[in-house]
Short mmCIF file of N, CA and C in Angstrom, two decimals:
data_model
loop_
_atom_site.label_atom_id
_atom_site.label_comp_id
_atom_site.label_asym_id
_atom_site.label_seq_id
_atom_site.Cartn_x
_atom_site.Cartn_y
_atom_site.Cartn_z
N THR A 643 -42.94 -86.96 7.78
CA THR A 643 -42.46 -87.57 6.59
C THR A 643 -42.59 -86.58 5.38
N VAL A 644 -43.02 -85.38 5.72
CA VAL A 644 -43.10 -84.36 4.76
C VAL A 644 -41.76 -83.76 4.45
N PRO A 645 -41.27 -83.59 3.22
CA PRO A 645 -39.99 -83.09 2.79
C PRO A 645 -39.84 -81.69 3.44
N PHE A 646 -38.59 -81.20 3.61
CA PHE A 646 -38.28 -79.92 4.06
C PHE A 646 -39.00 -78.79 3.35
N GLU A 647 -39.17 -78.98 2.08
CA GLU A 647 -39.99 -78.12 1.24
C GLU A 647 -40.63 -79.02 0.26
N ASN A 648 -41.90 -78.74 0.00
CA ASN A 648 -42.71 -79.51 -0.83
C ASN A 648 -43.20 -78.79 -2.02
N ASN A 649 -42.48 -77.80 -2.34
CA ASN A 649 -42.87 -76.90 -3.55
C ASN A 649 -42.31 -77.49 -4.82
N MET A 650 -43.16 -78.06 -5.67
CA MET A 650 -42.60 -78.62 -6.97
C MET A 650 -41.82 -77.59 -7.74
N SER A 651 -42.28 -76.40 -7.92
CA SER A 651 -41.68 -75.37 -8.74
C SER A 651 -40.24 -75.11 -8.12
N GLU A 652 -40.13 -75.02 -6.87
CA GLU A 652 -38.87 -74.65 -6.20
C GLU A 652 -37.82 -75.91 -6.62
N ARG A 653 -38.36 -77.07 -6.51
CA ARG A 653 -37.48 -78.29 -6.82
C ARG A 653 -36.98 -78.23 -8.22
N ASP A 654 -37.90 -77.87 -9.12
CA ASP A 654 -37.68 -77.82 -10.63
C ASP A 654 -36.55 -76.69 -10.86
N LEU A 655 -36.66 -75.57 -10.19
CA LEU A 655 -35.76 -74.45 -10.36
C LEU A 655 -34.42 -74.81 -9.84
N ARG A 656 -34.38 -75.69 -8.91
CA ARG A 656 -32.98 -75.91 -8.20
C ARG A 656 -32.14 -76.59 -9.27
N LYS A 657 -32.68 -77.45 -10.15
CA LYS A 657 -31.83 -78.04 -11.29
C LYS A 657 -31.19 -76.94 -12.09
N CYS A 658 -32.03 -75.94 -12.42
CA CYS A 658 -31.53 -74.79 -13.27
C CYS A 658 -30.49 -74.07 -12.62
N LYS A 659 -30.77 -73.76 -11.28
CA LYS A 659 -29.79 -73.00 -10.51
C LYS A 659 -28.47 -73.73 -10.35
N ASN A 660 -28.46 -75.00 -10.19
CA ASN A 660 -27.25 -75.91 -10.02
C ASN A 660 -26.48 -75.78 -11.38
N ARG A 661 -27.20 -75.88 -12.36
CA ARG A 661 -26.57 -75.84 -13.81
C ARG A 661 -25.96 -74.49 -14.00
N GLN A 662 -26.54 -73.40 -13.40
CA GLN A 662 -26.08 -72.13 -13.62
C GLN A 662 -24.68 -72.01 -12.85
N LYS A 663 -24.60 -72.59 -11.69
CA LYS A 663 -23.45 -72.52 -10.84
C LYS A 663 -22.27 -73.33 -11.30
N MET A 664 -22.50 -74.36 -12.16
CA MET A 664 -21.48 -75.19 -12.75
C MET A 664 -20.52 -74.32 -13.56
N SER A 665 -19.19 -74.74 -13.60
CA SER A 665 -18.31 -73.92 -14.39
C SER A 665 -18.70 -73.93 -15.79
N GLY A 666 -18.80 -72.79 -16.34
CA GLY A 666 -19.21 -72.68 -17.74
C GLY A 666 -20.67 -72.45 -17.94
N GLY A 667 -21.48 -72.86 -16.96
CA GLY A 667 -22.94 -72.78 -16.91
C GLY A 667 -23.67 -72.20 -18.16
N PHE A 668 -24.18 -71.15 -18.01
CA PHE A 668 -24.93 -70.45 -19.10
C PHE A 668 -24.08 -69.22 -19.48
N ARG A 669 -23.53 -69.30 -20.63
CA ARG A 669 -22.67 -68.19 -21.13
C ARG A 669 -23.53 -66.91 -21.62
N LYS A 670 -24.74 -67.26 -22.13
CA LYS A 670 -25.71 -66.23 -22.63
C LYS A 670 -26.99 -66.41 -21.94
N ASN A 671 -27.75 -65.28 -21.82
CA ASN A 671 -29.11 -65.31 -21.22
C ASN A 671 -29.99 -66.17 -22.20
N SER A 672 -29.75 -66.20 -23.35
CA SER A 672 -30.60 -67.00 -24.38
C SER A 672 -30.46 -68.52 -23.95
N GLY A 673 -29.28 -68.91 -23.57
CA GLY A 673 -29.02 -70.33 -23.26
C GLY A 673 -29.95 -70.61 -21.96
N ASN A 674 -29.86 -69.78 -21.08
CA ASN A 674 -30.71 -69.95 -19.82
C ASN A 674 -32.22 -70.10 -20.08
N LYS A 675 -32.67 -69.26 -20.95
CA LYS A 675 -34.04 -69.31 -21.35
C LYS A 675 -34.45 -70.52 -22.04
N MET A 676 -33.55 -70.99 -22.94
CA MET A 676 -33.75 -72.16 -23.78
C MET A 676 -33.82 -73.43 -22.79
N TYR A 677 -32.92 -73.50 -22.00
CA TYR A 677 -32.80 -74.59 -21.03
C TYR A 677 -34.00 -74.64 -20.06
N CYS A 678 -34.45 -73.53 -19.58
CA CYS A 678 -35.62 -73.54 -18.76
C CYS A 678 -36.89 -73.88 -19.58
N SER A 679 -37.03 -73.44 -20.79
CA SER A 679 -38.15 -73.89 -21.59
C SER A 679 -38.17 -75.36 -21.78
N ILE A 680 -37.05 -75.94 -22.15
CA ILE A 680 -37.03 -77.30 -22.36
C ILE A 680 -37.27 -78.19 -21.17
N MET A 681 -36.68 -77.80 -19.94
CA MET A 681 -36.89 -78.47 -18.84
C MET A 681 -38.29 -78.32 -18.27
N SER A 682 -38.98 -77.32 -18.54
CA SER A 682 -40.32 -77.04 -18.21
C SER A 682 -41.14 -77.95 -18.90
N PHE A 683 -40.95 -78.12 -20.20
CA PHE A 683 -41.68 -79.13 -21.04
C PHE A 683 -41.67 -80.63 -20.55
N VAL A 684 -40.31 -80.90 -20.37
CA VAL A 684 -39.92 -82.29 -19.84
C VAL A 684 -40.51 -82.64 -18.45
N GLU A 685 -40.41 -81.64 -17.54
CA GLU A 685 -41.00 -81.84 -16.20
C GLU A 685 -42.53 -81.95 -16.24
N THR A 686 -43.15 -81.25 -17.05
CA THR A 686 -44.59 -81.24 -17.23
C THR A 686 -45.06 -82.55 -17.74
N CYS A 687 -44.37 -83.13 -18.76
CA CYS A 687 -44.65 -84.44 -19.41
C CYS A 687 -44.48 -85.42 -18.28
N LYS A 688 -43.44 -85.31 -17.41
CA LYS A 688 -43.25 -86.34 -16.35
C LYS A 688 -44.22 -86.30 -15.31
N ARG A 689 -44.76 -85.17 -14.85
CA ARG A 689 -45.76 -85.03 -13.89
C ARG A 689 -47.11 -85.58 -14.32
N LYS A 690 -47.36 -85.45 -15.69
CA LYS A 690 -48.64 -85.91 -16.31
C LYS A 690 -48.56 -87.32 -16.70
N LYS A 691 -47.39 -87.97 -16.40
CA LYS A 691 -47.13 -89.39 -16.85
C LYS A 691 -47.31 -89.57 -18.37
N MET A 692 -46.72 -88.68 -19.12
CA MET A 692 -46.68 -88.75 -20.60
C MET A 692 -45.34 -89.11 -20.97
N GLN A 693 -45.29 -89.71 -22.20
CA GLN A 693 -43.91 -90.10 -22.82
C GLN A 693 -43.15 -88.91 -23.33
N VAL A 694 -42.05 -88.53 -22.71
CA VAL A 694 -41.34 -87.38 -22.98
C VAL A 694 -40.84 -87.36 -24.40
N LEU A 695 -40.12 -88.30 -24.81
CA LEU A 695 -39.58 -88.40 -26.21
C LEU A 695 -40.63 -88.20 -27.36
N GLU A 696 -41.61 -89.09 -27.10
CA GLU A 696 -42.74 -89.07 -27.97
C GLU A 696 -43.39 -87.68 -28.20
N ASN A 697 -43.45 -87.07 -27.04
CA ASN A 697 -44.12 -85.57 -27.06
C ASN A 697 -43.15 -84.65 -27.78
N ILE A 698 -41.96 -84.72 -27.56
CA ILE A 698 -40.91 -83.89 -28.19
C ILE A 698 -40.96 -84.04 -29.68
N LYS A 699 -41.07 -85.40 -30.21
CA LYS A 699 -41.23 -85.59 -31.59
C LYS A 699 -42.49 -84.95 -32.09
N LYS A 700 -43.61 -85.04 -31.38
CA LYS A 700 -44.80 -84.46 -31.78
C LYS A 700 -44.63 -82.90 -32.00
N VAL A 701 -43.82 -82.25 -31.08
CA VAL A 701 -43.61 -80.84 -31.15
C VAL A 701 -42.95 -80.47 -32.49
N TYR A 702 -41.88 -81.32 -32.87
CA TYR A 702 -41.17 -81.08 -34.03
C TYR A 702 -41.96 -81.36 -35.35
N GLU A 703 -42.98 -82.23 -35.18
CA GLU A 703 -43.78 -82.57 -36.23
C GLU A 703 -44.94 -81.57 -36.45
N GLY A 704 -45.10 -80.70 -35.55
CA GLY A 704 -46.06 -79.62 -35.56
C GLY A 704 -47.35 -80.06 -34.87
N LYS A 705 -47.33 -81.14 -34.17
CA LYS A 705 -48.49 -81.66 -33.49
C LYS A 705 -48.23 -81.73 -31.97
N PRO A 706 -48.22 -80.43 -31.24
CA PRO A 706 -47.84 -80.40 -29.93
C PRO A 706 -48.79 -81.30 -28.99
N ALA A 707 -48.12 -81.67 -27.81
CA ALA A 707 -48.97 -82.38 -26.86
C ALA A 707 -49.92 -81.49 -26.28
N ILE A 708 -51.05 -82.02 -25.81
CA ILE A 708 -52.03 -81.23 -25.16
C ILE A 708 -51.96 -81.45 -23.69
N PHE A 709 -51.73 -80.41 -22.84
CA PHE A 709 -51.59 -80.59 -21.40
C PHE A 709 -52.89 -80.33 -20.77
#
């Protein structure tokens, strides 16, 4: 019952790699970095069972979430 690969990091990177392959994907390297930073934050919130939108609001208010 164990998945083919059970590496969480690999599964998270797969989303980014698929996005990169899509037509138009990332036109600049800065877009790639920004996407990875945002997705890293979102996935960390999900793993820790934290509210994603609430924590994004806190970041913009200058009160970042504590992991």
